[in-house]
Short mmCIF file of C-alpha atoms and ligand atoms in Angstrom, two decimals:
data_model
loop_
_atom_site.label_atom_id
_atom_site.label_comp_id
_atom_site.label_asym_id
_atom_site.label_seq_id
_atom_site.Cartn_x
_atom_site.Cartn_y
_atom_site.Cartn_z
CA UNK A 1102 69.11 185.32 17.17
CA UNK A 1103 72.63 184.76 14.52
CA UNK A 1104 70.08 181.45 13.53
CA UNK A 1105 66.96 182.63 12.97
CA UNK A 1106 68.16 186.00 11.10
CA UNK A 1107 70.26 183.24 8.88
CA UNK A 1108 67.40 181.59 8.75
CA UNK A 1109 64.76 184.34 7.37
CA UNK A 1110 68.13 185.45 5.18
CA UNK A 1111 67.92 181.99 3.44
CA UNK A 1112 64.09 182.37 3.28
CA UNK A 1113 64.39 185.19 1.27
CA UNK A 1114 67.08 184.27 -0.96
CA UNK A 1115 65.02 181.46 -1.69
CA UNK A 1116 61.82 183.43 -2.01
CA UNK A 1117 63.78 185.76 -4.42
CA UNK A 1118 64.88 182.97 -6.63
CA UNK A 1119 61.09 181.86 -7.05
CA UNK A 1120 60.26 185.64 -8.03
CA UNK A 1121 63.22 185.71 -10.58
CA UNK A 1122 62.45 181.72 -12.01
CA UNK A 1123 58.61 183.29 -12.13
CA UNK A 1124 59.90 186.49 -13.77
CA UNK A 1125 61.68 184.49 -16.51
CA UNK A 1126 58.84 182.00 -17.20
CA UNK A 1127 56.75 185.36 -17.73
CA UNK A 1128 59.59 187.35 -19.92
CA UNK A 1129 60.10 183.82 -21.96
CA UNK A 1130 56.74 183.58 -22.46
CA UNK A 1131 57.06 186.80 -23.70
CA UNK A 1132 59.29 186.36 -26.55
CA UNK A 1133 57.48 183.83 -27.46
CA UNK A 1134 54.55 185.41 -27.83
CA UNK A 1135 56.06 188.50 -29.43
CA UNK A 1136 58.20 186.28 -31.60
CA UNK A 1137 55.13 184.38 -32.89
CA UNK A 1138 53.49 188.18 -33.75
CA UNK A 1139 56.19 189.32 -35.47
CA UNK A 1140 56.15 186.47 -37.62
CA UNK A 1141 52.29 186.82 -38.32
CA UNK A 1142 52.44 190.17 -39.08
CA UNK A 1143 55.76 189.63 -41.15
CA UNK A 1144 53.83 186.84 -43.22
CA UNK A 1145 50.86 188.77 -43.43
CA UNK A 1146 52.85 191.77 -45.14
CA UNK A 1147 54.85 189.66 -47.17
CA UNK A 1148 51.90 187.47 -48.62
CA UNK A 1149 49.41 190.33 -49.35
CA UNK A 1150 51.53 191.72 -51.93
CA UNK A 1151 51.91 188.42 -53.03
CA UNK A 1152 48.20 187.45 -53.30
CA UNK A 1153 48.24 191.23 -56.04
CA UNK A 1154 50.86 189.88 -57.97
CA UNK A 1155 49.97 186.31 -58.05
CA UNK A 1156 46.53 187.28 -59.16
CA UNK A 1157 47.34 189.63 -61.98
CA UNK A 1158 49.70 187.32 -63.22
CA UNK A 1159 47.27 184.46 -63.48
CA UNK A 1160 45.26 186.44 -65.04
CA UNK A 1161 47.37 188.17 -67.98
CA UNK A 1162 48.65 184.54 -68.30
CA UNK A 1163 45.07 182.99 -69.03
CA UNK A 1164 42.92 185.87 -70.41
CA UNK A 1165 45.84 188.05 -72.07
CA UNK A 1166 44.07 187.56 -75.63
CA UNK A 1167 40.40 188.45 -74.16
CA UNK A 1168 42.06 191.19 -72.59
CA UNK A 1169 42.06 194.38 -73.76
CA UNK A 1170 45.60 196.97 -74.32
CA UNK A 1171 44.20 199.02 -71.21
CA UNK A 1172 43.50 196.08 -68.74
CA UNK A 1173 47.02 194.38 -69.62
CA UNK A 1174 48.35 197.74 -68.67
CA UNK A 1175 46.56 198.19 -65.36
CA UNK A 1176 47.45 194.43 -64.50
CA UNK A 1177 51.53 194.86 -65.41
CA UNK A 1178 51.02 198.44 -63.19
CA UNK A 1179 49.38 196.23 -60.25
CA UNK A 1180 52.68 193.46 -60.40
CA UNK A 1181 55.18 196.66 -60.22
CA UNK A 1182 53.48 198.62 -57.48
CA UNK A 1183 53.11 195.08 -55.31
CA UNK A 1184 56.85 194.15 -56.27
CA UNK A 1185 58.03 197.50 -55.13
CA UNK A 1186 56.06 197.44 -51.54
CA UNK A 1187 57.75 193.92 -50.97
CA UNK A 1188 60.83 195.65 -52.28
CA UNK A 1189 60.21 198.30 -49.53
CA UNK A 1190 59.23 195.96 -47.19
CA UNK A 1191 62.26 194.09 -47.33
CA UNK A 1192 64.74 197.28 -47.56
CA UNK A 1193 62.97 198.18 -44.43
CA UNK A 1194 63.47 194.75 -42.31
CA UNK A 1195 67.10 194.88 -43.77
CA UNK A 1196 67.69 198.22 -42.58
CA UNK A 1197 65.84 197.47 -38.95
CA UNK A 1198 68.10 194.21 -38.66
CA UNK A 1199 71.31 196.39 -39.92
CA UNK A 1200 70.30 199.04 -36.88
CA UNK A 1201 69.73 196.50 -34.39
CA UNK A 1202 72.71 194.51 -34.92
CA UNK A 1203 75.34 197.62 -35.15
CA UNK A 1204 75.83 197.50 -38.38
CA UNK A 1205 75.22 200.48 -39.52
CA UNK A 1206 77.99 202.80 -38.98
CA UNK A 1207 77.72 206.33 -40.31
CA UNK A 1208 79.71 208.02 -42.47
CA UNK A 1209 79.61 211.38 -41.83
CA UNK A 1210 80.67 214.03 -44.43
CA UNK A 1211 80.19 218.08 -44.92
CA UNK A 1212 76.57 217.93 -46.18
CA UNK A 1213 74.16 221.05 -46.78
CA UNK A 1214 70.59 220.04 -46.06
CA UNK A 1215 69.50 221.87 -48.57
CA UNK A 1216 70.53 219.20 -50.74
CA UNK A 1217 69.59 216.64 -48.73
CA UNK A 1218 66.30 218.37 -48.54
CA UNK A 1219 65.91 218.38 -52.70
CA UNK A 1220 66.76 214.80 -53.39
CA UNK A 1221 64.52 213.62 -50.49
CA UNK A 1222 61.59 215.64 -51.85
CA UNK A 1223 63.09 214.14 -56.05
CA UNK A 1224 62.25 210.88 -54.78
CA UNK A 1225 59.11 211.52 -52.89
CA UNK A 1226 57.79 213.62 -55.96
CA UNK A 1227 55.59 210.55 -56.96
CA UNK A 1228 53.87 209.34 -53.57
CA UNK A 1229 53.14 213.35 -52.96
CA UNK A 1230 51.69 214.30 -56.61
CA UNK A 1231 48.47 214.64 -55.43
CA UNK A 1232 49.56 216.55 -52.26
CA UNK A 1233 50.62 220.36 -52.40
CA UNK A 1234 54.18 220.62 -50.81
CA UNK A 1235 55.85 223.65 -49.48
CA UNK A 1236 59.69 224.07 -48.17
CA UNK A 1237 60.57 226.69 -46.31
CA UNK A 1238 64.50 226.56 -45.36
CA UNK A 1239 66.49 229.40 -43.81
CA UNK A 1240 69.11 230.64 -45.96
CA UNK A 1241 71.91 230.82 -43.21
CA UNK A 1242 71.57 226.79 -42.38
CA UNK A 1243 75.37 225.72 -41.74
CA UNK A 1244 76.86 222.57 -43.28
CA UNK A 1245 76.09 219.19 -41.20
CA UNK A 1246 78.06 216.44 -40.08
CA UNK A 1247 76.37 213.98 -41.04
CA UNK A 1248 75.86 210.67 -43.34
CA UNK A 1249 73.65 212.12 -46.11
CA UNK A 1250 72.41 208.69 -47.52
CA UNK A 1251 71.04 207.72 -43.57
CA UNK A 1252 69.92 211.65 -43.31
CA UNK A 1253 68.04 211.17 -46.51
CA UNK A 1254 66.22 208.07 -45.34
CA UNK A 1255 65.25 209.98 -42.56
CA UNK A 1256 63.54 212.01 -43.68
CA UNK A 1257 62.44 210.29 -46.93
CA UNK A 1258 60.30 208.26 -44.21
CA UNK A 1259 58.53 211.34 -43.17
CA UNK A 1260 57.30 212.75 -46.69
CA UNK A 1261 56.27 208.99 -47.32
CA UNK A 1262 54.08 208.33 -44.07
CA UNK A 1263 52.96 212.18 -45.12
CA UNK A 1264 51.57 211.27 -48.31
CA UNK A 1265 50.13 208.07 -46.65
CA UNK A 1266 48.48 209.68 -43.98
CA UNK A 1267 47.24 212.58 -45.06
CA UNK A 1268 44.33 213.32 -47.77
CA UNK A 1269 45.15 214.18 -51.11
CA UNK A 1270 45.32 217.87 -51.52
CA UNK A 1271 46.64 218.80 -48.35
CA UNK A 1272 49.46 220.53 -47.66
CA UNK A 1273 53.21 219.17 -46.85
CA UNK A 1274 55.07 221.24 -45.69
CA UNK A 1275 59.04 221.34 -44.41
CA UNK A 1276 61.09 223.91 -42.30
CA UNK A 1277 64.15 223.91 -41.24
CA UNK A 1278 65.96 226.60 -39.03
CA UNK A 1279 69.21 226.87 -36.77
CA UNK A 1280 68.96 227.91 -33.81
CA UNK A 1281 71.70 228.54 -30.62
CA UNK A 1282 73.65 225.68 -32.58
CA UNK A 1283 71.20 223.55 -33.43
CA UNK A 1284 69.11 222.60 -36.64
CA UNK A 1285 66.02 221.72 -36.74
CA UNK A 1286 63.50 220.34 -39.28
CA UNK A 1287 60.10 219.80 -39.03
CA UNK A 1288 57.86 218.07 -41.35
CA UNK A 1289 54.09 218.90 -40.87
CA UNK A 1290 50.99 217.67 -42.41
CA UNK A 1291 47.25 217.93 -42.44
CA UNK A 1292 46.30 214.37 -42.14
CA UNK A 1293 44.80 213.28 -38.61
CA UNK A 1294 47.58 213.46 -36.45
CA UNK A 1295 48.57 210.53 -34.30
CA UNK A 1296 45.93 209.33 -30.96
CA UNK A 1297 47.51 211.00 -28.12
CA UNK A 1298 47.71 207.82 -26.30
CA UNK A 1299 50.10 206.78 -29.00
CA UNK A 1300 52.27 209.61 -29.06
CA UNK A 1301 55.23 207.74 -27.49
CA UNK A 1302 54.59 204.52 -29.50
CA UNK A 1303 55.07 205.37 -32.78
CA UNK A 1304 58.69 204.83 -33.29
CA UNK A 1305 58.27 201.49 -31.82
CA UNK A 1306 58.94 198.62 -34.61
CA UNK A 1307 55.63 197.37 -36.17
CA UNK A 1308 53.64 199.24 -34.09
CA UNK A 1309 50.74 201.51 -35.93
CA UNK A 1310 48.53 203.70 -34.59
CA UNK A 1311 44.94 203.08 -36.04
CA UNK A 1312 43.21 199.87 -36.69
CA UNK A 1313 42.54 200.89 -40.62
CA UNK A 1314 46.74 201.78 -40.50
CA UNK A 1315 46.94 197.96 -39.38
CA UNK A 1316 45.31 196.34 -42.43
CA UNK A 1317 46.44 198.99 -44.93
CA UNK A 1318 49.94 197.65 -46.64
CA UNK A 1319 52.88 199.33 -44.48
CA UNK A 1320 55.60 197.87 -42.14
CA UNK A 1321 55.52 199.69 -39.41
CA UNK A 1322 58.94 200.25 -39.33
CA UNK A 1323 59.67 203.77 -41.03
CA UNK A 1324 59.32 205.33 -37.95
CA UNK A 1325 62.23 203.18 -35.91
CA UNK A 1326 64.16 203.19 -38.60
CA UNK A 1327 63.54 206.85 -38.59
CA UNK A 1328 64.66 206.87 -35.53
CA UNK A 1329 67.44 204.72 -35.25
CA UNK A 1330 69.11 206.92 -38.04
CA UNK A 1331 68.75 210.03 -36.79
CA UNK A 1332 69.64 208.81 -33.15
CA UNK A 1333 72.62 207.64 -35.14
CA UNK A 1334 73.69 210.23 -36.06
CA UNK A 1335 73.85 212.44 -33.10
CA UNK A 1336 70.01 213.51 -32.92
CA UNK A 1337 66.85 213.35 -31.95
CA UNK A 1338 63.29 212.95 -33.72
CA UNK A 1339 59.99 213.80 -31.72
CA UNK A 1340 56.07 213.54 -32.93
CA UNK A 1341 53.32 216.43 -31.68
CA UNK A 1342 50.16 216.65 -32.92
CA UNK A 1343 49.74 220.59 -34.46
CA UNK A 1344 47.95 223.09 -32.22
CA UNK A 1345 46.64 225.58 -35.09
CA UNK A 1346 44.33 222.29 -37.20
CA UNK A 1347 44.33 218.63 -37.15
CA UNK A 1348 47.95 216.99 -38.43
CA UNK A 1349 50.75 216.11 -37.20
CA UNK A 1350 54.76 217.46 -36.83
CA UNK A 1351 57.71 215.31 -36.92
CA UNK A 1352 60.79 217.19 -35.58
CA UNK A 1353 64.44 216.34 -36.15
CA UNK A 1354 66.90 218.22 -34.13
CA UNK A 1355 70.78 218.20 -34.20
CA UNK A 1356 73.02 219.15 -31.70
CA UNK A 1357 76.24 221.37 -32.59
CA UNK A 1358 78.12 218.28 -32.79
CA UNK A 1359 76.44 217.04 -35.91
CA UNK A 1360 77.45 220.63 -37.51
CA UNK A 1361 80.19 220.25 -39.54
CA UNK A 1362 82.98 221.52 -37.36
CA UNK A 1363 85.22 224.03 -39.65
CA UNK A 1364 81.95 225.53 -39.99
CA UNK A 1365 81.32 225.52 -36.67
CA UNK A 1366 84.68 227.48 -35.93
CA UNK A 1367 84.17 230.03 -38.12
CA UNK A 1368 83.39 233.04 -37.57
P1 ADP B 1483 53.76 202.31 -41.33
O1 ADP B 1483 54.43 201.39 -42.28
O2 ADP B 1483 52.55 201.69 -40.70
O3 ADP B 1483 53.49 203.66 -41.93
P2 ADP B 1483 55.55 203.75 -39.52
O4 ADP B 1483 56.56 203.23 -38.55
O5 ADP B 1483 56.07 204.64 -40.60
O6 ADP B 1483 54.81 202.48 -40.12
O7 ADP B 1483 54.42 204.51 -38.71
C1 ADP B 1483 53.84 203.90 -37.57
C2 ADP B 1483 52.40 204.36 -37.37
O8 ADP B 1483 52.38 205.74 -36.98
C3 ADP B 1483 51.54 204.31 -38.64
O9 ADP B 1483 50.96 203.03 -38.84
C4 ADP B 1483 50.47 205.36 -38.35
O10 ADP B 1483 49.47 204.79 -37.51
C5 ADP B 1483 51.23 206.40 -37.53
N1 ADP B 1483 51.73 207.52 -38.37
C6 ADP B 1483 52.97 207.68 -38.88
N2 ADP B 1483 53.08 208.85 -39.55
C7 ADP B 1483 51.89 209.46 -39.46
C8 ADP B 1483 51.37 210.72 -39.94
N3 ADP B 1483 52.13 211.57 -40.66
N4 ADP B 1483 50.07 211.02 -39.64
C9 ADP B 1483 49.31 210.17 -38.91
N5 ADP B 1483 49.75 208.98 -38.43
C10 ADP B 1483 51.02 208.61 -38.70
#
């Protein structure tokens, strides 16, 4: 009996290895696979730009004279929009690679969200001119622990994918309320929401939710990047789809712990 329960033991030790040298061949494969899509898609965002700039130049260069003050203009505009997407582009991979290797430590300090709030929305000013924006912050909002320049990113992602995804003239709008020691802060638009079967993919690197999102100019990446800040910094981000119209609501929550503390002891 000892012998033949050794021998059905070594069977499936032997049976398991075969699963586990399958299960690698399939998880290499994989990578590979994934590795080789990343790189299209990397290539694909980094030469599209390229193809803009490459073309306006060429074309200042041989036709300046026949051009006229207007079309030089709108040529020199089309070089500094496509340089700043690559330059976004590449901030973005930088910051993903930054996140994924550990690098990015935060450095938390007293910071009132208000603030945070007003030079997120100063630098957003320009993507969300043709939107109509609203902020609605509650005026007893204690200090945070946090790193403001991460925080800002954060959210700075939000208004951006905002004015990306929803039509011009629609409204923007940003709360933010404590609540039994947390603080929350929502951003909600009126753009088309995200496909419920994608609800729990978005803040997954390169992934985007429509097929026009995948051949529009974007990385894919503000959402995990989003994400990996926030998560850094002691909270949590979620994605819902509104109830009341068609949009969508990004909400950032942080825990006591990310309140700044001599704030938190008063009282
Ligand atoms: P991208 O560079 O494509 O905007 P993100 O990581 O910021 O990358 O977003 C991932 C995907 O989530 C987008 O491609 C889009 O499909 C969807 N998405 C993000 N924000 C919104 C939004 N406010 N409304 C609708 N869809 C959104």
């Amino acid at each position: 009996l000892l012998d033949a329960l050794a021998d059905q033991a070594a069977l499936a030790v032997e049976r398991a290895n075969l699963v586990s040298d399958v299960e690698k061949a399939r998880l290499d494969a994989e990578t590979d696979r994934l590795r080789s899509a990343l790189l299209t898609s990397i290539s694909h965002d980094l030469k599209t730009p390229l193809a803009s700039i490459l073309g306006a130049a060429g074309t200042l260069r041989s036709f300046a004279a026949a051009l006229t003050e207007d079309q030089r203009g709108e040529m020199l505009a089309t070089i500094e929009e496509e340089a700043l997407r690559l330059n976004r582009f590449i901030a973005n991979l930088l910051d993903m690679t930054r996140l994924e290797s550990g690098a990015i430590v935060p450095n938390a300090s007293p910071t009132d969200l208000a603030e945070i709030v007003g030079s997120a929305m100063r630098r957003a000013a320009s993507i969300l001119k043709d939107h109509r924006v609203e902020i609605d912050l509650a005026p007893d909002l204690p200090m945070l622990n946090v790193d403001p320049v991460l925080f800002e990113q954060a959210l700075f992602n939000l208004l951006d994918n905002a004015a990306k995804y929803a039509p011009a003239g629609s409204l923007v709008s940003l709360h933010g309320w404590a609540e039994n020691g947390h603080v929350t802060l929502q951003v909600l638009d009126e753009g088309p929401g995200i496909p419920d079967e994608d609800v729990d993919k978005v803040f997954d690197k390169f992934f985007r939710a429509r097929k026009q999102d995948q051949v529009r100019a974007g990385t894919g990446l503000g959402l995990a990047i989003c994400r990996g800040f926030i998560e850094a910094l002691g909270g949590t981000i979620a994605v819902a789809n509104r109830a009341d119209r068609s949009g969508a609501v990004f909400t950032i929550d942080l825990p006591a712990r990310a309140l700044a503390p001599m704030l938190e002891a008063a009282p």
